[in-house]
Coordinates of C-alpha atoms in Angstrom, one line a residue:
X258 CA 81.8 67.4 -29.7
X259 CA 83.0 69.9 -27.1
X260 CA 81.0 68.2 -24.4
X261 CA 82.4 64.8 -25.3
X262 CA 85.9 66.1 -25.1
X263 CA 85.3 67.4 -21.6
X264 CA 83.9 64.0 -20.6
X265 CA 87.0 62.2 -21.9
X266 CA 89.2 64.6 -20.0
X267 CA 87.2 64.2 -16.9
X268 CA 87.0 60.4 -17.1
X269 CA 90.8 60.2 -17.0
X270 CA 91.0 61.2 -13.4
X271 CA 87.4 60.5 -12.1
X272 CA 87.3 57.7 -9.6
X273 CA 84.4 55.9 -8.0
X274 CA 85.5 57.6 -4.7
X275 CA 84.9 61.0 -6.2
X276 CA 81.5 59.9 -7.5
X277 CA 80.6 58.7 -4.0
X278 CA 81.6 62.1 -2.6
X279 CA 79.6 63.8 -5.3
X280 CA 76.6 61.7 -4.4
X281 CA 76.9 62.6 -0.7
X282 CA 77.0 66.3 -1.5
X283 CA 74.0 66.0 -3.9
X284 CA 72.0 64.0 -1.3
X285 CA 72.7 66.7 1.3
X286 CA 71.6 69.4 -1.1
X287 CA 68.5 67.4 -2.1
X288 CA 67.4 67.2 1.6
X289 CA 68.0 71.0 2.1
X290 CA 67.1 72.7 -1.2
X291 CA 63.5 72.3 -2.4
X292 CA 64.3 73.7 -5.8
X293 CA 67.2 71.3 -6.3
X294 CA 65.0 68.5 -5.1
X295 CA 62.4 69.3 -7.8
X296 CA 65.0 69.5 -10.5
X297 CA 66.5 66.1 -9.4
X298 CA 63.1 64.5 -9.6
X299 CA 62.4 66.0 -13.0
X300 CA 65.8 64.7 -14.2
X301 CA 64.8 61.1 -13.1
X302 CA 61.7 61.3 -15.2
X303 CA 63.7 62.5 -18.2
X304 CA 66.2 59.7 -17.8
X305 CA 63.4 57.1 -17.4
X306 CA 61.8 58.6 -20.5
X307 CA 64.9 58.1 -22.6
X308 CA 66.1 61.7 -22.9
X309 CA 69.3 61.6 -25.0
X310 CA 71.4 64.0 -22.9
X311 CA 70.3 62.3 -19.7
X312 CA 71.1 58.9 -21.1
X313 CA 74.6 60.1 -22.2
X314 CA 75.4 61.5 -18.7
X315 CA 74.1 58.3 -17.1
X316 CA 76.1 56.1 -19.4
X317 CA 79.3 58.1 -18.6
X318 CA 78.8 57.5 -14.9
X319 CA 78.0 53.9 -15.4
X320 CA 81.3 53.5 -17.3
X321 CA 83.3 54.9 -14.3
X322 CA 81.5 52.5 -11.9
X323 CA 81.9 49.5 -14.3
X324 CA 85.7 49.9 -14.3
X325 CA 85.8 49.6 -10.5
X326 CA 83.4 46.6 -10.6
X327 CA 85.7 44.9 -13.1
X328 CA 88.7 45.0 -10.7
X329 CA 86.5 43.2 -8.1
X330 CA 85.4 40.6 -10.7
X331 CA 89.0 39.9 -11.6
X332 CA 89.8 39.3 -7.9
X333 CA 86.9 36.9 -7.7
X334 CA 87.9 35.1 -10.9
X335 CA 84.6 35.8 -12.7
X336 CA 85.7 38.5 -15.1
X337 CA 84.0 38.1 -18.5
X338 CA 81.6 35.5 -17.1
X339 CA 78.8 37.8 -15.9
X340 CA 75.8 39.2 -17.8
X341 CA 75.0 42.7 -16.6
X342 CA 71.4 43.2 -15.5
X343 CA 71.3 46.5 -13.8
X344 CA 68.2 48.5 -12.8
X345 CA 68.1 50.2 -16.2
X346 CA 67.8 46.9 -18.0
X347 CA 64.1 46.6 -16.9
X348 CA 63.2 50.2 -17.8
X349 CA 61.7 49.2 -21.1
X350 CA 59.0 47.1 -19.3
X351 CA 58.0 49.6 -16.7
X352 CA 55.1 51.2 -18.6
X353 CA 53.8 47.7 -19.4
X354 CA 53.9 46.8 -15.7
X355 CA 52.0 49.9 -14.7
X356 CA 49.4 49.4 -17.3
X357 CA 48.9 45.8 -16.3
X358 CA 48.4 46.8 -12.7
X359 CA 46.0 49.6 -13.7
X360 CA 43.9 47.5 -16.1
X361 CA 43.5 44.6 -13.7
X362 CA 42.3 46.9 -10.9
X363 CA 45.2 45.9 -8.7
X364 CA 46.5 49.5 -8.7
X365 CA 44.4 52.6 -8.3
X366 CA 45.1 56.3 -8.5
X367 CA 45.5 58.3 -5.3
X368 CA 46.5 62.0 -5.3
X369 CA 47.8 61.6 -8.9
X370 CA 50.0 58.6 -8.2
X371 CA 49.3 55.0 -9.0
X372 CA 49.2 52.8 -5.9
X373 CA 48.6 49.3 -4.8
X374 CA 46.8 49.3 -1.5
X375 CA 46.9 46.3 0.9
X376 CA 43.7 44.5 1.5
X377 CA 41.9 45.3 4.8
X378 CA 43.5 43.3 7.6
X379 CA 46.4 42.1 5.4
X380 CA 49.7 41.7 7.3
X381 CA 52.2 43.5 5.0
X382 CA 55.8 42.6 5.7
X383 CA 55.0 40.3 8.6
X384 CA 55.2 41.2 12.3
X385 CA 51.5 41.9 12.5
X386 CA 50.8 39.8 15.6
X387 CA 53.8 41.3 17.5
X388 CA 52.7 44.8 16.5
X389 CA 49.2 44.3 17.8
X390 CA 50.5 42.9 21.1
X391 CA 52.6 46.0 21.6
X392 CA 49.7 48.2 20.8
X393 CA 47.5 46.4 23.3
X394 CA 50.2 46.6 26.1
X395 CA 50.5 50.3 25.4
X396 CA 46.8 50.9 25.8
X397 CA 46.8 48.9 29.0
X398 CA 49.7 50.9 30.4
X399 CA 48.8 52.6 33.7
X400 CA 49.5 56.3 34.4
X401 CA 49.2 58.5 37.4
X402 CA 46.2 60.7 37.5
X403 CA 47.7 64.0 38.6
X404 CA 44.4 65.4 39.8
X405 CA 43.4 62.5 42.1
X406 CA 46.8 60.8 42.7
X407 CA 45.2 57.5 41.8
X408 CA 45.8 55.2 38.9
X409 CA 43.7 55.0 35.7
X410 CA 43.7 52.8 32.7
X411 CA 45.0 54.5 29.6
X412 CA 42.4 53.8 26.9
X413 CA 43.6 56.2 24.3
X414 CA 40.9 58.8 25.1
X415 CA 41.2 62.0 26.9
X416 CA 38.7 62.7 29.7
X417 CA 37.2 66.0 30.8
X418 CA 36.4 67.0 34.3
X419 CA 32.9 65.5 34.1
X420 CA 34.3 62.1 33.2
X421 CA 33.1 62.2 29.6
X422 CA 35.5 61.2 26.9
X423 CA 36.7 63.8 24.4
X424 CA 38.9 63.4 21.3
X425 CA 38.2 59.6 21.1
X426 CA 39.0 58.1 17.6
X427 CA 36.2 56.6 15.7
X428 CA 36.5 53.0 14.5
X429 CA 37.0 54.3 10.9
X430 CA 39.9 56.6 12.1
X431 CA 41.5 53.8 14.1
X432 CA 41.3 51.5 11.0
X433 CA 42.9 54.2 8.8
X434 CA 45.7 54.9 11.2
X435 CA 46.6 51.2 11.5
X436 CA 46.5 50.8 7.7
X437 CA 50.0 50.3 6.2
X438 CA 51.1 52.7 3.4
X439 CA 50.4 51.8 -0.2
X440 CA 53.0 50.5 -2.7
X441 CA 53.5 53.4 -5.1
X442 CA 54.3 52.1 -8.7
X443 CA 54.2 55.4 -10.5
X444 CA 54.5 58.9 -9.0
X445 CA 52.2 61.8 -9.9
X446 CA 55.0 63.3 -12.0
X447 CA 55.2 60.1 -14.1
X448 CA 58.3 58.7 -12.5
X449 CA 58.7 55.1 -11.6
X450 CA 59.7 53.6 -8.2
X451 CA 62.2 50.9 -7.3
X452 CA 59.2 48.7 -6.5
X453 CA 58.1 49.0 -10.2
X454 CA 61.5 47.9 -11.3
X455 CA 61.4 44.9 -8.9
X456 CA 58.1 43.8 -10.3
X457 CA 59.5 44.0 -13.9
X458 CA 62.5 41.9 -12.8
X459 CA 60.2 39.3 -11.2
X460 CA 58.1 39.1 -14.4
X461 CA 61.2 38.9 -16.6
X462 CA 62.7 36.1 -14.6

């Protein structure tokens, strides 16, 4: 009861602007303080898991935001006509999405996290042709040979004095370096990602 009283008192003068400033300060500390970063991540897992205290604090912050949103809705003439479907609405389906991806073999575990890896050669996000063209031009770029004063083709491999290549990437290493990162649907600590919520929204709609 004491905590609820403090929340009521705080909500009377807490604006969205103050919340934004709070977020900026928290983000700065998150980037600089490893202990705070870990605590923040653990709190996300608790919130997604339905911890009562975390849910109560989250609902309080949502209430402050919702008041500001309502003023915008009134200006647009749509107040009372919208059905709220925030990120949290899809939280109930996240475990189901993860299990579906796991059981179908679409997602696999990597370093404790559940990931969806793109197929070999798959162009994720487009722009693949343009990227390959830039890489080819970069490899063909000429550079001055400081020892001879001539020009040599840069093939991505360092050469020793006897002309033999050293440090040349193998085909496997080249393929791995060009592979786009996986889509993480569940972190090693059990937390879900924005992508998981997006997948739940797609399925719901």
